[in-house]
């Protein structure tokens, strides 16, 4: 099932590239955070694509658990970054 | 024939995903970017389901698309509504484009090469062979809460740290204007359903896709929905109780870990006969903590009178001191 693995991992690489480019190009915090999240989604996709073994074979559960952890950490990090950004805005206003 | 259909499905899915990501990153309107990002999260959930990762599909739909979406949408208000114009000069923009393109091509080659070279190490065999002693029959839950329980404990610590940062930095945002009858009517149906689904996901996680993270996020979604429908009416949570809920996940986890250490010499080395029960206890506490953490993170800061819990105890201490004088 190499073709599906390859297709989805290349899509993951693509997502990572798109996200990285936008992270570097943007200046504002919110678009940068979105771009970083797209980057992260790309990494998750590479992981899960490699864990996939075909329709009839069981997928590898260890990367699944790692990515599940990753999704929760990503949302926490996003919340933290948003709070930091909000505080910065408040300081700029003063 | 079937294989051709699968291929068409795969290629459509991948192209849609890449198109959504590209548009999320290149649109000039922040609101539009966030909406596209939520759509991308939902599409990713379908991709996870396609790649035989149903646990992830659930988590992505609830957390990646749902909670992050709500978080980002409510954060839009915090920033001045300037259009997203790239301020880089053409030269720097060109350099960034070339470098990211080069990196992407290099990584594509690495992935292609890696997949062609060898099948790699697969851990499914090991997981399946140890599954009977893990206490649960869902392999992902077994990995998360038994084989790699350390990771999950530290993950809860990461979530707690993030929320503590959020609470330290800001007051909570002003509530939204009341949202109208439709949403209020809908919450009467949705919130009980979400709470029941959350309990179901928690329970079913032992032998089917589901678990503490999905259940916790589902519970947080119910809380956020209530907050949106009834911003003014809502009774504030007791702040002491809220603190207890925030840390109870880690507390239970560490306590169980230490208890098992006293029996089996290793931190978090579960006794196989009790593993199922212990995992359920840890997961229940973790669900509550994750729900509290995500709800607070969504609100963007301290709830009203957050410090009062401290102040009351401090004033009691001070008064006690004065009495001595």
mmCIF file of C-alpha atoms in Angstrom:
data_model
loop_
_atom_site.group_PDB
_atom_site.id
_atom_site.type_symbol
_atom_site.label_atom_id
_atom_site.label_comp_id
_atom_site.label_asym_id
_atom_site.label_seq_id
_atom_site.Cartn_x
_atom_site.Cartn_y
_atom_site.Cartn_z
ATOM 1 C CA UNK A 1 0.000 0.000 0.000
ATOM 2 C CA UNK A 2 2.944 2.225 -0.643
ATOM 3 C CA UNK A 3 1.030 4.507 -2.999
ATOM 4 C CA UNK A 4 -1.503 5.672 -0.417
ATOM 5 C CA UNK A 5 1.206 6.082 2.191
ATOM 6 C CA UNK A 6 3.196 8.115 -0.311
ATOM 7 C CA UNK A 7 0.227 10.220 -1.459
ATOM 8 C CA UNK A 8 -0.834 11.200 2.047
ATOM 9 C CA UNK A 9 2.699 11.752 3.363
ATOM 10 C CA UNK A 10 3.471 13.992 0.404
ATOM 11 C CA UNK A 11 0.261 15.876 1.189
ATOM 12 C CA UNK A 12 1.603 16.245 4.729
ATOM 13 C CA UNK A 13 4.868 17.643 3.384
ATOM 14 C CA UNK A 14 2.821 20.017 1.218
ATOM 15 C CA UNK A 15 0.803 21.231 4.220
ATOM 16 C CA UNK A 16 4.026 21.764 6.151
ATOM 17 C CA UNK A 17 5.527 23.785 3.304
ATOM 18 C CA UNK A 18 2.404 25.939 2.863
ATOM 19 C CA UNK A 19 2.244 26.584 6.598
ATOM 20 C CA UNK A 20 5.948 27.369 6.924
ATOM 21 C CA UNK A 21 5.885 29.850 4.043
ATOM 22 C CA UNK A 22 2.896 31.681 5.518
ATOM 23 C CA UNK A 23 4.414 31.698 9.015
ATOM 24 C CA UNK A 24 7.466 33.472 7.637
ATOM 25 C CA UNK A 25 5.530 35.859 5.404
ATOM 26 C CA UNK A 26 2.846 37.138 7.769
ATOM 27 C CA UNK A 27 3.337 39.829 10.371
ATOM 28 C CA UNK A 28 0.185 39.602 12.461
ATOM 29 C CA UNK A 29 -0.113 37.071 15.247
ATOM 30 C CA UNK A 30 -3.422 35.421 14.321
ATOM 31 C CA UNK A 31 -2.541 34.518 10.714
ATOM 32 C CA UNK A 32 0.854 33.291 11.878
ATOM 33 C CA UNK A 33 -0.795 31.049 14.463
ATOM 34 C CA UNK A 34 -3.129 29.653 11.818
ATOM 35 C CA UNK A 35 -0.139 28.996 9.576
ATOM 36 C CA UNK A 36 1.755 27.267 12.392
ATOM 37 C CA UNK A 37 -1.288 25.080 13.032
ATOM 38 C CA UNK A 38 -1.347 24.152 9.333
ATOM 39 C CA UNK A 39 2.348 23.237 9.702
ATOM 40 C CA UNK A 40 1.479 21.020 12.655
ATOM 41 C CA UNK A 41 -1.339 19.346 10.749
ATOM 42 C CA UNK A 42 1.194 18.501 8.041
ATOM 43 C CA UNK A 43 3.474 16.786 10.545
ATOM 44 C CA UNK A 44 0.515 14.818 11.963
ATOM 45 C CA UNK A 45 -0.477 13.767 8.457
ATOM 46 C CA UNK A 46 3.019 12.420 7.657
ATOM 47 C CA UNK A 47 2.932 10.435 10.910
ATOM 48 C CA UNK A 48 -0.475 8.901 10.298
ATOM 49 C CA UNK A 49 0.184 8.220 6.618
ATOM 50 C CA UNK A 50 3.244 6.193 7.563
ATOM 51 C CA UNK A 51 1.276 4.366 10.284
ATOM 52 C CA UNK A 52 -1.345 3.372 7.690
ATOM 53 C CA UNK A 53 -0.736 -0.104 6.372
ATOM 54 C CA UNK A 54 -3.539 -0.720 3.916
ATOM 55 C CA UNK A 55 -7.254 -1.464 4.042
ATOM 56 C CA UNK A 56 -6.912 -4.963 5.453
ATOM 57 C CA UNK A 57 -3.991 -4.425 7.826
ATOM 58 C CA UNK A 58 -4.271 -2.790 11.238
ATOM 59 C CA UNK A 59 -2.721 0.672 11.378
ATOM 60 C CA UNK A 60 0.088 1.229 13.876
ATOM 61 C CA UNK A 61 -1.545 2.535 17.089
ATOM 62 C CA UNK A 62 1.584 4.143 18.585
ATOM 63 C CA UNK A 63 1.770 7.086 16.140
ATOM 64 C CA UNK A 64 -1.996 7.479 16.600
ATOM 65 C CA UNK A 65 -1.503 7.954 20.337
ATOM 66 C CA UNK A 66 1.363 10.383 19.726
ATOM 67 C CA UNK A 67 -0.684 12.465 17.296
ATOM 68 C CA UNK A 68 -3.665 12.465 19.680
ATOM 69 C CA UNK A 69 -1.339 13.942 22.297
ATOM 70 C CA UNK A 70 -0.093 16.361 19.643
ATOM 71 C CA UNK A 71 -3.578 17.628 18.796
ATOM 72 C CA UNK A 72 -4.331 18.434 22.433
ATOM 73 C CA UNK A 73 -0.941 20.091 22.963
ATOM 74 C CA UNK A 74 -1.428 22.116 19.762
ATOM 75 C CA UNK A 75 -4.746 23.546 20.948
ATOM 76 C CA UNK A 76 -3.244 24.374 24.379
ATOM 77 C CA UNK A 77 -0.272 26.092 22.769
ATOM 78 C CA UNK A 78 -2.621 28.051 20.506
ATOM 79 C CA UNK A 79 -4.670 29.186 23.500
ATOM 80 C CA UNK A 80 -1.489 30.241 25.298
ATOM 81 C CA UNK A 81 -0.170 32.148 22.272
ATOM 82 C CA UNK A 82 -3.510 33.928 21.888
ATOM 83 C CA UNK A 83 -3.414 34.952 25.560
ATOM 84 C CA UNK A 84 0.150 36.264 25.194
ATOM 85 C CA UNK A 85 -0.855 38.186 22.081
ATOM 86 C CA UNK A 86 -3.882 39.670 23.802
ATOM 87 C CA UNK A 87 -1.719 40.853 26.677
ATOM 88 C CA UNK A 88 0.735 42.426 24.204
ATOM 89 C CA UNK A 89 -2.127 44.279 22.520
ATOM 90 C CA UNK A 90 -3.306 45.531 25.902
ATOM 91 C CA UNK A 91 0.215 46.752 26.754
ATOM 92 C CA UNK A 92 0.491 48.516 23.386
ATOM 93 C CA UNK A 93 -2.736 50.377 24.058
ATOM 94 C CA UNK A 94 -1.536 51.758 27.369
ATOM 95 C CA UNK B 1 -12.955 -0.821 -10.153
ATOM 96 C CA UNK B 2 -13.167 -0.408 -6.405
ATOM 97 C CA UNK B 3 -9.490 0.470 -6.308
ATOM 98 C CA UNK B 4 -9.964 3.142 -8.958
ATOM 99 C CA UNK B 5 -12.750 4.678 -6.867
ATOM 100 C CA UNK B 6 -10.512 4.674 -3.793
ATOM 101 C CA UNK B 7 -7.773 6.397 -5.776
ATOM 102 C CA UNK B 8 -10.165 9.070 -7.015
ATOM 103 C CA UNK B 9 -11.400 9.588 -3.459
ATOM 104 C CA UNK B 10 -7.845 9.840 -2.092
ATOM 105 C CA UNK B 11 -6.694 12.307 -4.706
ATOM 106 C CA UNK B 12 -9.804 14.492 -4.308
ATOM 107 C CA UNK B 13 -9.348 14.534 -0.546
ATOM 108 C CA UNK B 14 -5.671 15.472 -0.761
ATOM 109 C CA UNK B 15 -6.250 18.206 -3.335
ATOM 110 C CA UNK B 16 -9.112 19.692 -1.286
ATOM 111 C CA UNK B 17 -6.945 19.634 1.828
ATOM 112 C CA UNK B 18 -4.060 21.387 0.116
ATOM 113 C CA UNK B 19 -6.380 23.958 -1.472
ATOM 114 C CA UNK B 20 -7.996 24.753 1.888
ATOM 115 C CA UNK B 21 -4.579 25.056 3.565
ATOM 116 C CA UNK B 22 -3.319 27.346 0.809
ATOM 117 C CA UNK B 23 -6.382 29.580 1.060
ATOM 118 C CA UNK B 24 -6.231 29.646 4.871
ATOM 119 C CA UNK B 25 -2.674 30.894 4.645
ATOM 120 C CA UNK B 26 -3.057 33.358 1.795
ATOM 121 C CA UNK B 27 -6.441 35.051 2.271
ATOM 122 C CA UNK B 28 -6.296 38.699 3.367
ATOM 123 C CA UNK B 29 -9.313 38.568 5.661
ATOM 124 C CA UNK B 30 -8.731 37.174 9.181
ATOM 125 C CA UNK B 31 -12.345 36.059 9.639
ATOM 126 C CA UNK B 32 -12.211 34.177 6.345
ATOM 127 C CA UNK B 33 -8.902 32.577 7.273
ATOM 128 C CA UNK B 34 -10.310 31.255 10.563
ATOM 129 C CA UNK B 35 -13.429 29.901 8.842
ATOM 130 C CA UNK B 36 -11.306 28.131 6.236
ATOM 131 C CA UNK B 37 -9.107 26.751 9.015
ATOM 132 C CA UNK B 38 -12.153 25.213 10.731
ATOM 133 C CA UNK B 39 -13.215 23.691 7.421
ATOM 134 C CA UNK B 40 -9.706 22.288 7.032
ATOM 135 C CA UNK B 41 -9.957 20.726 10.491
ATOM 136 C CA UNK B 42 -13.180 18.939 9.525
ATOM 137 C CA UNK B 43 -11.598 17.703 6.307
ATOM 138 C CA UNK B 44 -8.610 16.446 8.296
ATOM 139 C CA UNK B 45 -11.046 14.477 10.460
ATOM 140 C CA UNK B 46 -12.221 12.724 7.278
ATOM 141 C CA UNK B 47 -8.590 12.079 6.316
ATOM 142 C CA UNK B 48 -7.929 10.472 9.729
ATOM 143 C CA UNK B 49 -10.997 8.286 9.300
ATOM 144 C CA UNK B 50 -9.752 7.305 5.834
ATOM 145 C CA UNK B 51 -6.318 6.406 7.226
ATOM 146 C CA UNK B 52 -7.907 4.097 9.819
ATOM 147 C CA UNK B 53 -7.380 6.388 12.786
ATOM 148 C CA UNK B 54 -10.924 6.812 14.171
ATOM 149 C CA UNK B 55 -9.668 7.986 17.580
ATOM 150 C CA UNK B 56 -7.927 10.846 15.837
ATOM 151 C CA UNK B 57 -10.929 11.603 13.656
ATOM 152 C CA UNK B 58 -13.030 12.088 16.794
ATOM 153 C CA UNK B 59 -10.369 14.212 18.479
ATOM 154 C CA UNK B 60 -9.791 16.336 15.387
ATOM 155 C CA UNK B 61 -13.504 16.997 14.861
ATOM 156 C CA UNK B 62 -14.022 18.035 18.491
ATOM 157 C CA UNK B 63 -10.689 19.676 19.348
ATOM 158 C CA UNK B 64 -8.989 20.593 16.080
ATOM 159 C CA UNK B 65 -12.047 21.997 14.366
ATOM 160 C CA UNK B 66 -14.487 22.668 17.242
ATOM 161 C CA UNK B 67 -12.560 24.002 20.216
ATOM 162 C CA UNK B 68 -9.714 25.639 18.244
ATOM 163 C CA UNK B 69 -12.307 27.196 15.990
ATOM 164 C CA UNK B 70 -14.234 28.693 18.906
ATOM 165 C CA UNK B 71 -10.951 29.837 20.473
ATOM 166 C CA UNK B 72 -9.754 31.567 17.304
ATOM 167 C CA UNK B 73 -13.140 33.092 16.461
ATOM 168 C CA UNK B 74 -13.422 34.670 19.893
ATOM 169 C CA UNK B 75 -9.806 35.871 19.677
ATOM 170 C CA UNK B 76 -10.471 37.839 16.479
ATOM 171 C CA UNK B 77 -12.036 40.581 18.623
ATOM 172 C CA UNK B 78 -8.763 41.113 20.477
ATOM 173 C CA UNK B 79 -6.914 42.372 17.444
ATOM 174 C CA UNK B 80 -7.426 45.515 15.408
ATOM 175 C CA UNK B 81 -9.208 44.632 12.189
ATOM 176 C CA UNK B 82 -6.446 45.541 9.785
ATOM 177 C CA UNK B 83 -6.246 43.556 6.584
ATOM 178 C CA UNK B 84 -3.567 40.893 6.494
ATOM 179 C CA UNK B 85 -1.086 42.555 4.172
ATOM 180 C CA UNK B 86 2.349 41.090 3.905
ATOM 181 C CA UNK B 87 4.849 43.857 4.729
ATOM 182 C CA UNK B 88 7.924 42.025 3.536
ATOM 183 C CA UNK B 89 9.827 43.470 0.647
ATOM 184 C CA UNK B 90 9.684 41.647 -2.676
ATOM 185 C CA UNK B 91 13.251 40.430 -2.260
ATOM 186 C CA UNK B 92 12.669 38.820 1.146
ATOM 187 C CA UNK B 93 9.379 37.380 -0.071
ATOM 188 C CA UNK B 94 11.223 35.810 -2.994
ATOM 189 C CA UNK B 95 13.904 34.341 -0.725
ATOM 190 C CA UNK B 96 11.263 32.877 1.614
ATOM 191 C CA UNK B 97 9.413 31.364 -1.354
ATOM 192 C CA UNK B 98 12.553 29.781 -2.772
ATOM 193 C CA UNK B 99 13.750 28.434 0.596
ATOM 194 C CA UNK B 100 10.406 26.905 1.564
ATOM 195 C CA UNK B 101 10.036 25.397 -1.894
ATOM 196 C CA UNK B 102 13.522 23.892 -1.646
ATOM 197 C CA UNK B 103 12.779 22.511 1.815
ATOM 198 C CA UNK B 104 9.469 21.044 0.634
ATOM 199 C CA UNK B 105 11.142 19.315 -2.307
ATOM 200 C CA UNK B 106 13.905 17.987 -0.059
ATOM 201 C CA UNK B 107 11.361 16.657 2.435
ATOM 202 C CA UNK B 108 9.282 15.086 -0.341
ATOM 203 C CA UNK B 109 12.398 13.296 -1.552
ATOM 204 C CA UNK B 110 13.179 12.156 1.997
ATOM 205 C CA UNK B 111 9.650 10.774 2.463
ATOM 206 C CA UNK B 112 9.714 9.057 -0.944
ATOM 207 C CA UNK B 113 13.139 7.620 -0.308
ATOM 208 C CA UNK B 114 12.251 6.514 3.216
ATOM 209 C CA UNK B 115 9.073 4.753 2.125
ATOM 210 C CA UNK B 116 10.858 2.989 -0.742
ATOM 211 C CA UNK B 117 13.882 1.919 1.240
ATOM 212 C CA UNK B 118 12.235 -0.203 3.915
ATOM 213 C CA UNK B 119 8.961 -1.021 5.565
ATOM 214 C CA UNK B 120 10.293 0.444 8.790
ATOM 215 C CA UNK B 121 9.590 -0.786 12.273
ATOM 216 C CA UNK B 122 5.938 -1.377 13.012
ATOM 217 C CA UNK B 123 4.860 -1.484 16.609
ATOM 218 C CA UNK B 124 1.353 -2.900 16.070
ATOM 219 C CA UNK B 125 2.630 -6.426 16.707
ATOM 220 C CA UNK B 126 4.130 -5.521 20.062
ATOM 221 C CA UNK B 127 1.033 -3.561 21.074
ATOM 222 C CA UNK B 128 -1.310 -6.402 20.105
ATOM 223 C CA UNK B 129 0.784 -8.999 21.939
ATOM 224 C CA UNK B 130 0.715 -6.934 25.157
ATOM 225 C CA UNK B 131 -2.918 -5.848 24.795
ATOM 226 C CA UNK B 132 -4.360 -8.588 27.082
ATOM 227 C CA UNK B 133 -2.361 -7.286 30.083
ATOM 228 C CA UNK B 134 -3.112 -3.603 29.418
ATOM 229 C CA UNK B 135 -6.597 -3.714 30.946
ATOM 230 C CA UNK B 136 -8.296 -2.273 27.844
ATOM 231 C CA UNK B 137 -8.906 -3.623 24.357
ATOM 232 C CA UNK B 138 -8.634 -0.401 22.338
ATOM 233 C CA UNK B 139 -4.960 -0.317 21.275
ATOM 234 C CA UNK B 140 -4.756 3.496 21.187
ATOM 235 C CA UNK B 141 -6.094 3.790 24.736
ATOM 236 C CA UNK B 142 -3.692 1.023 25.809
ATOM 237 C CA UNK B 143 -0.759 2.996 24.386
ATOM 238 C CA UNK B 144 -1.963 6.306 25.817
ATOM 239 C CA UNK B 145 -2.771 5.210 29.347
ATOM 240 C CA UNK B 146 -0.688 2.127 29.917
ATOM 241 C CA UNK B 147 2.331 1.617 27.660
ATOM 242 C CA UNK B 148 3.152 5.288 27.298
ATOM 243 C CA UNK B 149 1.309 6.646 30.317
ATOM 244 C CA UNK B 150 4.232 8.957 31.095
ATOM 245 C CA UNK B 151 3.568 10.890 27.872
ATOM 246 C CA UNK B 152 -0.060 11.357 28.766
ATOM 247 C CA UNK B 153 0.744 12.482 32.312
ATOM 248 C CA UNK B 154 3.158 15.085 30.991
ATOM 249 C CA UNK B 155 0.639 16.089 28.345
ATOM 250 C CA UNK B 156 -1.859 16.876 31.098
ATOM 251 C CA UNK B 157 0.890 18.946 32.711
ATOM 252 C CA UNK B 158 1.378 20.839 29.436
ATOM 253 C CA UNK B 159 -2.346 21.570 29.219
ATOM 254 C CA UNK B 160 -2.381 22.770 32.841
ATOM 255 C CA UNK B 161 0.674 24.988 32.271
ATOM 256 C CA UNK B 162 -0.912 26.558 29.199
ATOM 257 C CA UNK B 163 -4.136 27.291 31.077
ATOM 258 C CA UNK B 164 -2.267 28.721 34.061
ATOM 259 C CA UNK B 165 -0.472 31.075 31.664
ATOM 260 C CA UNK B 166 -3.790 32.131 30.164
ATOM 261 C CA UNK B 167 -5.235 32.712 33.647
ATOM 262 C CA UNK B 168 -2.199 34.681 34.814
ATOM 263 C CA UNK B 169 -2.040 37.004 31.837
ATOM 264 C CA UNK B 170 -5.552 38.277 31.309
ATOM 265 C CA UNK B 171 -8.971 38.960 32.679
ATOM 266 C CA UNK B 172 -11.673 37.011 30.870
ATOM 267 C CA UNK B 173 -13.122 38.623 27.777
ATOM 268 C CA UNK B 174 -16.344 40.576 27.961
ATOM 269 C CA UNK B 175 -19.264 38.278 27.242
ATOM 270 C CA UNK B 176 -21.008 38.268 23.901
ATOM 271 C CA UNK B 177 -24.296 39.958 23.307
ATOM 272 C CA UNK B 178 -27.195 37.552 23.871
ATOM 273 C CA UNK B 179 -27.441 35.435 20.822
ATOM 274 C CA UNK B 180 -31.127 35.076 20.098
ATOM 275 C CA UNK B 181 -33.751 32.457 20.556
ATOM 276 C CA UNK B 182 -32.569 29.973 17.980
ATOM 277 C CA UNK B 183 -29.276 29.163 19.696
ATOM 278 C CA UNK B 184 -30.918 29.146 23.133
ATOM 279 C CA UNK B 185 -33.563 26.724 21.953
ATOM 280 C CA UNK B 186 -30.921 24.568 20.348
ATOM 281 C CA UNK B 187 -28.810 24.363 23.511
ATOM 282 C CA UNK B 188 -31.747 22.770 25.357
ATOM 283 C CA UNK B 189 -31.358 19.843 23.009
ATOM 284 C CA UNK B 190 -27.653 19.939 22.364
ATOM 285 C CA UNK B 191 -26.116 20.364 25.805
ATOM 286 C CA UNK B 192 -27.687 17.273 27.409
ATOM 287 C CA UNK B 193 -26.821 15.337 24.254
ATOM 288 C CA UNK B 194 -23.205 16.523 24.417
ATOM 289 C CA UNK B 195 -22.906 15.601 28.083
ATOM 290 C CA UNK B 196 -24.282 12.115 27.443
ATOM 291 C CA UNK B 197 -22.029 11.677 24.393
ATOM 292 C CA UNK B 198 -19.063 12.742 26.479
ATOM 293 C CA UNK B 199 -19.835 10.123 29.100
ATOM 294 C CA UNK B 200 -20.297 7.538 26.372
ATOM 295 C CA UNK B 201 -16.950 8.382 24.737
ATOM 296 C CA UNK B 202 -15.223 8.121 28.097
ATOM 297 C CA UNK B 203 -16.717 4.706 28.792
ATOM 298 C CA UNK B 204 -16.336 3.284 25.298
ATOM 299 C CA UNK B 205 -12.674 4.364 25.077
ATOM 300 C CA UNK B 206 -11.681 1.112 26.778
ATOM 301 C CA UNK B 207 -12.680 -1.064 23.825
ATOM 302 C CA UNK B 208 -13.528 1.223 20.890
ATOM 303 C CA UNK B 209 -12.459 4.635 19.560
ATOM 304 C CA UNK B 210 -12.943 7.279 22.215
ATOM 305 C CA UNK B 211 -11.302 8.221 25.485
ATOM 306 C CA UNK B 212 -10.544 10.989 27.939
ATOM 307 C CA UNK B 213 -9.434 13.638 25.454
ATOM 308 C CA UNK B 214 -12.419 13.352 23.168
ATOM 309 C CA UNK B 215 -14.787 13.176 26.146
ATOM 310 C CA UNK B 216 -13.188 16.163 27.882
ATOM 311 C CA UNK B 217 -13.302 18.258 24.741
ATOM 312 C CA UNK B 218 -16.950 17.305 24.181
ATOM 313 C CA UNK B 219 -17.786 18.430 27.725
ATOM 314 C CA UNK B 220 -15.905 21.692 27.152
ATOM 315 C CA UNK B 221 -17.910 22.203 23.946
ATOM 316 C CA UNK B 222 -21.126 21.875 25.963
ATOM 317 C CA UNK B 223 -19.867 24.487 28.458
ATOM 318 C CA UNK B 224 -18.836 26.870 25.665
ATOM 319 C CA UNK B 225 -22.229 26.478 23.983
ATOM 320 C CA UNK B 226 -24.021 27.291 27.245
ATOM 321 C CA UNK B 227 -21.795 30.332 27.699
ATOM 322 C CA UNK B 228 -22.625 31.551 24.182
ATOM 323 C CA UNK B 229 -26.367 31.046 24.550
ATOM 324 C CA UNK B 230 -26.756 32.530 28.032
ATOM 325 C CA UNK B 231 -23.874 34.961 28.575
ATOM 326 C CA UNK B 232 -25.531 37.008 31.338
ATOM 327 C CA UNK B 233 -27.715 34.467 33.105
ATOM 328 C CA UNK B 234 -24.959 32.039 33.758
ATOM 329 C CA UNK B 235 -24.049 31.299 37.312
ATOM 330 C CA UNK B 236 -20.309 31.666 37.751
ATOM 331 C CA UNK B 237 -18.613 28.505 38.895
ATOM 332 C CA UNK B 238 -17.293 28.424 42.417
ATOM 333 C CA UNK B 239 -13.646 29.376 41.917
ATOM 334 C CA UNK B 240 -12.274 26.980 44.517
ATOM 335 C CA UNK B 241 -14.179 24.153 42.859
ATOM 336 C CA UNK B 242 -12.844 25.221 39.476
ATOM 337 C CA UNK B 243 -9.260 25.038 40.742
ATOM 338 C CA UNK B 244 -9.875 21.562 42.102
ATOM 339 C CA UNK B 245 -11.343 20.469 38.757
ATOM 340 C CA UNK B 246 -8.325 21.879 36.899
ATOM 341 C CA UNK B 247 -5.754 19.828 38.785
ATOM 342 C CA UNK B 248 -7.713 16.695 39.680
ATOM 343 C CA UNK B 249 -6.586 14.905 36.487
ATOM 344 C CA UNK B 250 -2.873 15.220 37.193
ATOM 345 C CA UNK B 251 -3.400 14.669 40.907
ATOM 346 C CA UNK B 252 -5.206 11.347 40.358
ATOM 347 C CA UNK B 253 -2.688 10.291 37.716
ATOM 348 C CA UNK B 254 0.313 10.914 39.991
ATOM 349 C CA UNK B 255 -1.435 9.352 42.972
ATOM 350 C CA UNK B 256 -2.201 6.157 41.040
ATOM 351 C CA UNK B 257 1.349 6.184 39.666
ATOM 352 C CA UNK B 258 2.857 6.413 43.144
ATOM 353 C CA UNK B 259 0.526 3.754 44.489
ATOM 354 C CA UNK B 260 1.568 1.394 41.693
ATOM 355 C CA UNK B 261 5.191 2.280 42.394
ATOM 356 C CA UNK B 262 4.777 1.085 45.968
ATOM 357 C CA UNK B 263 3.476 -2.260 44.647
ATOM 358 C CA UNK B 264 5.417 -2.870 41.427
ATOM 359 C CA UNK B 265 8.600 -0.819 41.910
ATOM 360 C CA UNK B 266 7.985 1.292 38.799
ATOM 361 C CA UNK B 267 6.133 4.554 38.458
ATOM 362 C CA UNK B 268 2.838 3.927 36.598
ATOM 363 C CA UNK B 269 3.498 0.183 36.208
ATOM 364 C CA UNK B 270 -0.076 -1.032 36.528
ATOM 365 C CA UNK B 271 -0.916 -4.384 38.052
ATOM 366 C CA UNK B 272 -2.594 -6.153 35.087
ATOM 367 C CA UNK B 273 -5.616 -7.323 37.103
ATOM 368 C CA UNK B 274 -6.514 -3.755 38.158
ATOM 369 C CA UNK B 275 -5.316 -1.946 35.055
ATOM 370 C CA UNK B 276 -8.783 -1.581 33.511
ATOM 371 C CA UNK B 277 -10.279 0.011 36.627
ATOM 372 C CA UNK B 278 -7.279 2.235 37.235
ATOM 373 C CA UNK B 279 -7.306 3.472 33.646
ATOM 374 C CA UNK B 280 -11.010 4.293 33.925
ATOM 375 C CA UNK B 281 -10.424 6.230 37.170
ATOM 376 C CA UNK B 282 -7.549 8.198 35.636
ATOM 377 C CA UNK B 283 -9.525 8.861 32.476
ATOM 378 C CA UNK B 284 -12.551 10.121 34.392
ATOM 379 C CA UNK B 285 -10.441 12.589 36.374
ATOM 380 C CA UNK B 286 -8.562 13.613 33.216
ATOM 381 C CA UNK B 287 -11.840 14.209 31.349
ATOM 382 C CA UNK B 288 -12.998 16.653 34.023
ATOM 383 C CA UNK B 289 -9.647 18.460 34.078
ATOM 384 C CA UNK B 290 -9.430 18.731 30.294
ATOM 385 C CA UNK B 291 -12.995 20.052 30.110
ATOM 386 C CA UNK B 292 -12.255 22.693 32.776
ATOM 387 C CA UNK B 293 -8.955 23.640 31.118
ATOM 388 C CA UNK B 294 -10.390 24.012 27.609
ATOM 389 C CA UNK B 295 -13.392 25.996 28.857
ATOM 390 C CA UNK B 296 -11.144 28.413 30.760
ATOM 391 C CA UNK B 297 -8.767 28.661 27.797
ATOM 392 C CA UNK B 298 -11.710 29.545 25.586
ATOM 393 C CA UNK B 299 -12.751 32.375 27.905
ATOM 394 C CA UNK B 300 -9.286 33.845 27.509
ATOM 395 C CA UNK B 301 -8.504 34.682 31.138
ATOM 396 C CA UNK B 302 -9.453 34.682 34.780
ATOM 397 C CA UNK B 303 -13.146 34.384 35.594
ATOM 398 C CA UNK B 304 -14.718 37.012 37.838
ATOM 399 C CA UNK B 305 -13.306 37.103 41.392
ATOM 400 C CA UNK B 306 -10.666 34.488 40.545
ATOM 401 C CA UNK B 307 -8.260 35.909 43.132
ATOM 402 C CA UNK B 308 -10.947 36.011 45.803
ATOM 403 C CA UNK B 309 -10.307 32.442 46.780
ATOM 404 C CA UNK B 310 -6.747 33.500 47.634
ATOM 405 C CA UNK B 311 -7.807 36.767 49.199
ATOM 406 C CA UNK B 312 -10.312 35.119 51.531
ATOM 407 C CA UNK B 313 -7.767 32.673 52.849
ATOM 408 C CA UNK B 314 -5.153 35.425 53.103
ATOM 409 C CA UNK B 315 -7.511 37.770 54.976
ATOM 410 C CA UNK B 316 -8.366 34.990 57.365
ATOM 411 C CA UNK B 317 -4.655 34.501 57.954
ATOM 412 C CA UNK B 318 -4.146 38.259 58.406
ATOM 413 C CA UNK B 319 -7.065 38.563 60.788
ATOM 414 C CA UNK B 320 -5.723 35.667 62.734
ATOM 415 C CA UNK B 321 -2.397 37.514 62.944
ATOM 416 C CA UNK B 322 -4.103 40.671 64.172
ATOM 417 C CA UNK B 323 -5.966 38.780 66.827
ATOM 418 C CA UNK B 324 -2.681 37.537 68.198
ATOM 419 C CA UNK B 325 -1.511 41.133 68.556
#
